[in-house]
Coordinates of C-alpha atoms and ligand atoms in Angstrom, one line a residue:
X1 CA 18.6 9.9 26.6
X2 CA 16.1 9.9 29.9
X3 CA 15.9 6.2 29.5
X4 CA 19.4 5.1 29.6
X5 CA 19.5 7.5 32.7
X6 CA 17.2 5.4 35.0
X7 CA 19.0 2.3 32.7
X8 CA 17.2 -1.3 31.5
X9 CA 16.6 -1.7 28.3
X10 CA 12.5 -2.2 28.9
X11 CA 12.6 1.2 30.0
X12 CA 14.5 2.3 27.2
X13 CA 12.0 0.8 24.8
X14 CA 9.5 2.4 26.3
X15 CA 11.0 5.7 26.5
X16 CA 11.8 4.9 22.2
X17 CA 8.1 4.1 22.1
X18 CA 7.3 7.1 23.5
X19 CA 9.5 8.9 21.6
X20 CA 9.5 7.8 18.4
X21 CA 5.4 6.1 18.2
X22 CA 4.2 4.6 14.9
X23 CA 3.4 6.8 12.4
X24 CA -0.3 4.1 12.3
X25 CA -1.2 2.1 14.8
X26 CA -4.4 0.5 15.2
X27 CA -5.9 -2.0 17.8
X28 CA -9.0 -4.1 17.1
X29 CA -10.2 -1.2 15.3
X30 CA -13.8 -2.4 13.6
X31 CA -16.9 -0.4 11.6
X32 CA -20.2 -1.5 11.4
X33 CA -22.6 -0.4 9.2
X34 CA -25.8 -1.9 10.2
X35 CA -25.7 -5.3 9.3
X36 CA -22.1 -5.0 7.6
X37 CA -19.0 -5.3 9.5
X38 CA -16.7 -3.4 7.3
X39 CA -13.9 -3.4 9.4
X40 CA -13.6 -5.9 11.1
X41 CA -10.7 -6.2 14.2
X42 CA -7.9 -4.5 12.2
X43 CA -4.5 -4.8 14.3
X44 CA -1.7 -2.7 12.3
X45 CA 1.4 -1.3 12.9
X46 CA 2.7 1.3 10.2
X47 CA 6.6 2.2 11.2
X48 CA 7.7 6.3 10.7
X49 CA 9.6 6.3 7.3
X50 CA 7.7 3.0 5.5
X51 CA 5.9 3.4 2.3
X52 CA 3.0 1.1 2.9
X53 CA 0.5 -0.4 1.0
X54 CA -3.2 -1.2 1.8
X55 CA -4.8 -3.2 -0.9
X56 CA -8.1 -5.1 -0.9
X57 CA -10.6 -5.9 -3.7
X58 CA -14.3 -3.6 -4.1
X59 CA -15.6 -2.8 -1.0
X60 CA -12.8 -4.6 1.2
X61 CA -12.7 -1.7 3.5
X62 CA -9.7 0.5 2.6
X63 CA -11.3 3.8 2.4
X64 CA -13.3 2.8 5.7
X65 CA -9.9 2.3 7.4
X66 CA -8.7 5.2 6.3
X67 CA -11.7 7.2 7.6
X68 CA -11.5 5.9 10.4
X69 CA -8.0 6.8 10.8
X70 CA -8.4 10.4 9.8
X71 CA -10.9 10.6 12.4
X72 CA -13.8 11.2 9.6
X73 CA -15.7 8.4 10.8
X74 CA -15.9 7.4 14.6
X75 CA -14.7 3.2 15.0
X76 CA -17.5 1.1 16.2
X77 CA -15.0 -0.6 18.3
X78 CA -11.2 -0.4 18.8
X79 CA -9.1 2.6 18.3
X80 CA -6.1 3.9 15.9
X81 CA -3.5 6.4 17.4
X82 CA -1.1 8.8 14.4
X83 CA 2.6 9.2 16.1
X84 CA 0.9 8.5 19.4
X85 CA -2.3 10.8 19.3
X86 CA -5.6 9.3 19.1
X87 CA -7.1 9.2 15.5
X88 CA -9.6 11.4 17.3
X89 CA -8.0 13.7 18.5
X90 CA -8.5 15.5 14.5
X91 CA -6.7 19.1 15.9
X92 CA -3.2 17.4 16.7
X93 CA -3.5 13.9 14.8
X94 CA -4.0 16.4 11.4
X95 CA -0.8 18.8 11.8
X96 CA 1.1 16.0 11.0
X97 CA -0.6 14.2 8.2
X98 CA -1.8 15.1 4.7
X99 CA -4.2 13.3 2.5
X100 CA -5.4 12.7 -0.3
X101 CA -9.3 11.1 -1.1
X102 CA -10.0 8.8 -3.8
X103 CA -12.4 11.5 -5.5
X104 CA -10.7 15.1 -5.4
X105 CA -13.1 17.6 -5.2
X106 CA -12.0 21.4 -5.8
X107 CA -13.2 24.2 -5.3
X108 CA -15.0 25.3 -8.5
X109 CA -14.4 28.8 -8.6
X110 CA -11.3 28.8 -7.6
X111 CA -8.0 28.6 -9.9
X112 CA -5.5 25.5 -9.3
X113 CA -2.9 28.3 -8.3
X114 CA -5.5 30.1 -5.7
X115 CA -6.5 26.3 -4.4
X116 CA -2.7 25.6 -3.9
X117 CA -2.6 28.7 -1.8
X118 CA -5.7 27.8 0.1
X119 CA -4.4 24.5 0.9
X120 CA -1.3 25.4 1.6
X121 CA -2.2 28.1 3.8
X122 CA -4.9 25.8 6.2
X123 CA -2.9 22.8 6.1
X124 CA 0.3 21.1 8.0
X125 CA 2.8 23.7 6.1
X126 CA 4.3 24.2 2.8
X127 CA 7.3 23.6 1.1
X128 CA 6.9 26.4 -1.9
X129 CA 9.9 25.5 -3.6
X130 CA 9.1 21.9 -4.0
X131 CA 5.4 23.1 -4.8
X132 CA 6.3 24.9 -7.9
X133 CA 9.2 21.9 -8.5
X134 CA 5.9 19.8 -8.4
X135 CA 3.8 21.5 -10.7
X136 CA 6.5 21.5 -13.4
X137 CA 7.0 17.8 -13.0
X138 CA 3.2 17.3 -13.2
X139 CA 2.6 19.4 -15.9
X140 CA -0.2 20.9 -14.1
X141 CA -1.7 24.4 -15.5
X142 CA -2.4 26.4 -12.5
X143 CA -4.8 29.0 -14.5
X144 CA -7.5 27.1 -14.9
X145 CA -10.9 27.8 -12.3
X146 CA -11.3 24.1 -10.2
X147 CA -14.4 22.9 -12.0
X148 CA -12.4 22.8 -15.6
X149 CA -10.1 20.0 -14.1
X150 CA -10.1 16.4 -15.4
X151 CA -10.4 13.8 -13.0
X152 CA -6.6 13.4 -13.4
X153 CA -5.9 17.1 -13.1
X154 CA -7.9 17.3 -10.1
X155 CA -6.1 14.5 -8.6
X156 CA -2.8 16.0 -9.7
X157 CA -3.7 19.4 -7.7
X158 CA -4.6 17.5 -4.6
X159 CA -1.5 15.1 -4.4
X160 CA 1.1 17.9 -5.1
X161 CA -0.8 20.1 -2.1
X162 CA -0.3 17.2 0.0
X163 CA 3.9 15.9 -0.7
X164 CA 4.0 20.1 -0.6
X165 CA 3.3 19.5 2.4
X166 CA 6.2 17.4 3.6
X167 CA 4.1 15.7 6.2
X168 CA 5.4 13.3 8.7
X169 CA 2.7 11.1 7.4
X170 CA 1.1 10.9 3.9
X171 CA -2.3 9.3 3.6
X172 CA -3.3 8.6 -0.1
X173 CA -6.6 7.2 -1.1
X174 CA -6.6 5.1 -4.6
X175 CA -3.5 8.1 -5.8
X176 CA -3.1 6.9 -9.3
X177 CA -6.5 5.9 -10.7
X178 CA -6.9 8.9 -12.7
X179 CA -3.1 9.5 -13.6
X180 CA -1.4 8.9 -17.0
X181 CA 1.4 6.5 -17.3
X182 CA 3.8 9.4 -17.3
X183 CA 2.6 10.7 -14.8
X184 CA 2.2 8.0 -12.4
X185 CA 6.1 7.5 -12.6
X186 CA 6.1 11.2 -11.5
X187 CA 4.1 10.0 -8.8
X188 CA 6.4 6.8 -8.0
X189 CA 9.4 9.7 -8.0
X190 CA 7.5 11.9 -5.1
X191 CA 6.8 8.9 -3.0
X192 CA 11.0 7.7 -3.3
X193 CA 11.4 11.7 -2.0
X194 CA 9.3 11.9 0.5
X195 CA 10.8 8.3 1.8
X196 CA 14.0 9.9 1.7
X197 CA 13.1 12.9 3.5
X198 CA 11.7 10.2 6.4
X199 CA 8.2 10.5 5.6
X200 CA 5.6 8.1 6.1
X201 CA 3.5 6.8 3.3
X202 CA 0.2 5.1 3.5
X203 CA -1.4 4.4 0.2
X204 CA -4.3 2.3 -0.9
X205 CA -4.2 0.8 -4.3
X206 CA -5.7 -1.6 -7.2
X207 CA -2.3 -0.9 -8.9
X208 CA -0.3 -3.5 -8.1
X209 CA 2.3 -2.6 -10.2
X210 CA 2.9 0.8 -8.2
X211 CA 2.5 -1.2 -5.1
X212 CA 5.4 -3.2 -6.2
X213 CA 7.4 -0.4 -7.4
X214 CA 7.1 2.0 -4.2
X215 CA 6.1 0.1 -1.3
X216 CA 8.0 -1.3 1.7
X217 CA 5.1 -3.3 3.0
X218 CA 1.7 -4.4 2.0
X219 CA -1.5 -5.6 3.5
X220 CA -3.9 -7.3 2.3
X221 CA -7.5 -6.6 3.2
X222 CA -10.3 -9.4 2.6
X223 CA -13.8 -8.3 2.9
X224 CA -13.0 -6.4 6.6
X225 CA -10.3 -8.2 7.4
X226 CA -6.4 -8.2 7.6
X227 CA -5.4 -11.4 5.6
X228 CA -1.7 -10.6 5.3
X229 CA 0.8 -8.1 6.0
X230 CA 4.1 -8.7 4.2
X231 CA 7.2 -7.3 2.3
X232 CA 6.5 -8.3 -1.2
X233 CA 9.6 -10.6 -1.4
X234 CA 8.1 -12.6 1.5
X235 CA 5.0 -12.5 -0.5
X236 CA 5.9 -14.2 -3.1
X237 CA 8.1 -16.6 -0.7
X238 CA 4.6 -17.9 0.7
X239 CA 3.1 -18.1 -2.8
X240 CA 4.0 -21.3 -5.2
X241 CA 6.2 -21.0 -8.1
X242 CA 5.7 -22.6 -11.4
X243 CA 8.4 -24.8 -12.6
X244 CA 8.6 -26.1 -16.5
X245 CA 11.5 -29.0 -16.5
X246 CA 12.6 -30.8 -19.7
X247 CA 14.4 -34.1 -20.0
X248 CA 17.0 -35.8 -22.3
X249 CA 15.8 -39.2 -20.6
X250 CA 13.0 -40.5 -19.0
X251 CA 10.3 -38.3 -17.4
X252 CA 10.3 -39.2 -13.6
X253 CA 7.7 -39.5 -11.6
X254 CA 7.2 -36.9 -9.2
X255 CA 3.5 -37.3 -8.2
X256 CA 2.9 -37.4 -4.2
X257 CA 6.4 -35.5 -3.9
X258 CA 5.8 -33.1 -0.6
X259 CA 5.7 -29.5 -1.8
X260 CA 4.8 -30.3 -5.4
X261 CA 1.1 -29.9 -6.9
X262 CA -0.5 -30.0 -9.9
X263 CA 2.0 -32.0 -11.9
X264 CA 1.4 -32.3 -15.7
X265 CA 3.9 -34.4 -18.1
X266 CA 3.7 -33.4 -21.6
X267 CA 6.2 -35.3 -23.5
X268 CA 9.7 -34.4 -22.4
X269 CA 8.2 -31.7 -20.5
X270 CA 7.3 -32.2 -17.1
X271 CA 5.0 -28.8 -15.5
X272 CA 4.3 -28.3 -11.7
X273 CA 3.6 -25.8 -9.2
X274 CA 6.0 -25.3 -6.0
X275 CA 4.1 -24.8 -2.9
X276 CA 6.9 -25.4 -0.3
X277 CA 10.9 -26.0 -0.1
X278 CA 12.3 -26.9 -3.4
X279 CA 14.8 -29.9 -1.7
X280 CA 12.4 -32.9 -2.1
X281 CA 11.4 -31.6 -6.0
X282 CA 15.0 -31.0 -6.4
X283 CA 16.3 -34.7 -4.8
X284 CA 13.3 -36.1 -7.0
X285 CA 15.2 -34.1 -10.8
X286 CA 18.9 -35.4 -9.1
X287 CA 19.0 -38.7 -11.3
X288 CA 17.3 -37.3 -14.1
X289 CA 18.3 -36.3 -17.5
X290 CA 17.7 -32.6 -17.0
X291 CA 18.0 -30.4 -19.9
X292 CA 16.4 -27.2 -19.1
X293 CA 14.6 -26.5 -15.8
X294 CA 13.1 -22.8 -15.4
X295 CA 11.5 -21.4 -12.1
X296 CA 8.8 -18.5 -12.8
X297 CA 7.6 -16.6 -9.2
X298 CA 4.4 -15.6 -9.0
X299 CA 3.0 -12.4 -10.6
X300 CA 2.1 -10.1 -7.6
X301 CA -1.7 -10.4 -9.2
X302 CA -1.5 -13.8 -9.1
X303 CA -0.8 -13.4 -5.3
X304 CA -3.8 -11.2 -4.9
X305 CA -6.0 -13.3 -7.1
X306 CA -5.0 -16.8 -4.4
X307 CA -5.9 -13.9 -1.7
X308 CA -9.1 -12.8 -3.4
X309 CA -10.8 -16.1 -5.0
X310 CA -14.0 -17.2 -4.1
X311 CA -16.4 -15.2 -1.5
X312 CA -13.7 -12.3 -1.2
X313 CA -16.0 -8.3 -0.9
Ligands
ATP401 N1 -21.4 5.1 4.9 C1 -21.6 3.8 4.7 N2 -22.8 3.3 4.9 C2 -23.0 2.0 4.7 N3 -22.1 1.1 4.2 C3 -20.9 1.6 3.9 C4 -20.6 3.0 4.1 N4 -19.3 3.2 3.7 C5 -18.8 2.0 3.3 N5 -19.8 1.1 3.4 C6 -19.6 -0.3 3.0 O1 -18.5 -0.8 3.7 C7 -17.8 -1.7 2.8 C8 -16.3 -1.3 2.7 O2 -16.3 -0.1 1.9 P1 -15.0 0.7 1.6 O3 -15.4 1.9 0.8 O4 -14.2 0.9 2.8 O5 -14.2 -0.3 0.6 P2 -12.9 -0.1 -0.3 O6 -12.0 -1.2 0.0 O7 -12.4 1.3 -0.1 O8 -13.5 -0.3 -1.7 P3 -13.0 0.4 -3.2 O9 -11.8 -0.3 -3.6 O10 -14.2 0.1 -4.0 O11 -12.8 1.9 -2.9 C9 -18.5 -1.8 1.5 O12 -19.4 -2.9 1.5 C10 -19.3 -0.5 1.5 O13 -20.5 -0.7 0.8

């Protein structure tokens, strides 16, 4: 390795940096549109081989970030580099990515088998033999001309051109919004393959329940802005459980106990919401009569909802 030549482990890091750059990176990277900032300072850091997903209510800014990091729209400040090459930079940035928008748009004369062709043909390369695998799994029929595709269809045709691709780097816009249950776990299967083939994935979603299923990482974005970024365990770490607690004896008083809100006694049954460490709830239960206690985590929407609330774009 050149950096363990000259020796120091700075050097080597550098030399790995260099070597081996983020699949995404992105520094202060803002939009404006007139009056709207609609990105607004984003800092990010996608690793090669992590599925990651960007998720944001209406008009949060997703498909602006991801404009900007396809080099369809220029940044009104800041910059985004893809394995090292400025966003920019389309001609290089684009022989290693593939992507897919929220609205697929074919070409209408065209049959799904000729537009496979086309895109296979213009884009980063094609692995046929996963194509065809792709189009069985799908159940897409290739004969029909572009404009007689559903929205699904459509959507279908676009995302097997792009994991046909085997890009270093997948960028999917909103993948799922037009697919069938079925098909989504088709979908779910082709991001797993393209993780294990050391592919990057970076996916924007309202479907939390795919996020959950396929992603590594997630950020949140909140009207332009980067509000978390977080496995989901560690999500729901930083988010408060409910507890439900029923007693043989005496309810006890738990009301001013440090990491314990919104405490409600209903007979036996004593309800509250966990919004730090368990040990002072737990020391305050030790003398207790216990004789159930149950621990619920949050739902990953209710994360997003405590994210989202009031004033959220
Ligand atoms: N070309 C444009 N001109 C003016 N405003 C724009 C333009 N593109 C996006 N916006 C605004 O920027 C904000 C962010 O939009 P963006 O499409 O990035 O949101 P999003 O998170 O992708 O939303 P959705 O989940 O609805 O797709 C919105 O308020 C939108 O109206």
């Amino acid at each position: 390795m050149p950096g363990s030549l000259v020796g120091g482990r700075v050097l080597n890091n550098l030399s790995e940096a260099a070597v081996h750059p983020p699949a995404i990176r992105t520094e202060h990277l803002s939009k404006r549109y007139g009056s709207l900032l609609a990105l607004d300072d984003l800092d990010l850091t996608v690793d090669a081989g992590e599925v990651f997903g960007f998720l944001g209510p209406n008009g949060a800014g997703k498909s602006t970030t991801i404009r900007l990091l396809l080099g369809l729209a220029r940044p009104t400040a800041g910059q985004a580099w893809i394995f090292g090459t400025a966003a920019a930079d389309v001609a290089t940035a684009h022989q290693r990515l593939a992507y897919v928008p929220a609205d697929v748009t074919l070409w209408p004369q065209l049959t799904g088998a000729e537009i496979l062709e086309l895109l296979g043909a213009t884009g980063p390369g094609v692995d046929v033999a996963y194509r065809d695998e792709l189009v069985d799994r799908f159940a897409l029929d290739l004969s029909k001309p572009g404009r007689a595709y559903s929205t699904g269809n459509r959507q279908k045709v676009a995302l097997i051109a792009a994991f046909a691709t085997r890009a270093p780097l997948l960028v999917l816009d909103e993948p799922t919004a037009g697919l069938d249950p079925l098909m989504e776990r088709e979908f779910r299967r082709a991001v797993n393959e393209a993780r294990d083939t050391g592919s990057t994935v970076f996916l924007s979603s309202h479907q939390l329940a795919e996020v959950e299923a396929v992603c590594d990482r997630v950020g949140i974005l909140r009207a332009g802005r980067l509000v978390e970024v977080a496995t989901i365990p560690e999500l729901r770490r930083l988010h408060r459980t409910e507890v439900l607690v029923r007693f043989a004896g005496p309810v006890p008083e738990l009301t001013g106990v440090a990491g314990i809100d919104g405490v409600q006694v209903d007979g036996a049954a004593l309800r509250f919401t966990l919004t730090g460490p368990p040990g002072p709830a737990l020391r305050a239960l030790a003398g207790a009569d216990l004789t159930t206690l149950t621990m619920r985590e949050p739902t990953l929407e209710e994360i997003f909802l405590d994210y989202y609330g009031e004033g959220s774009r």
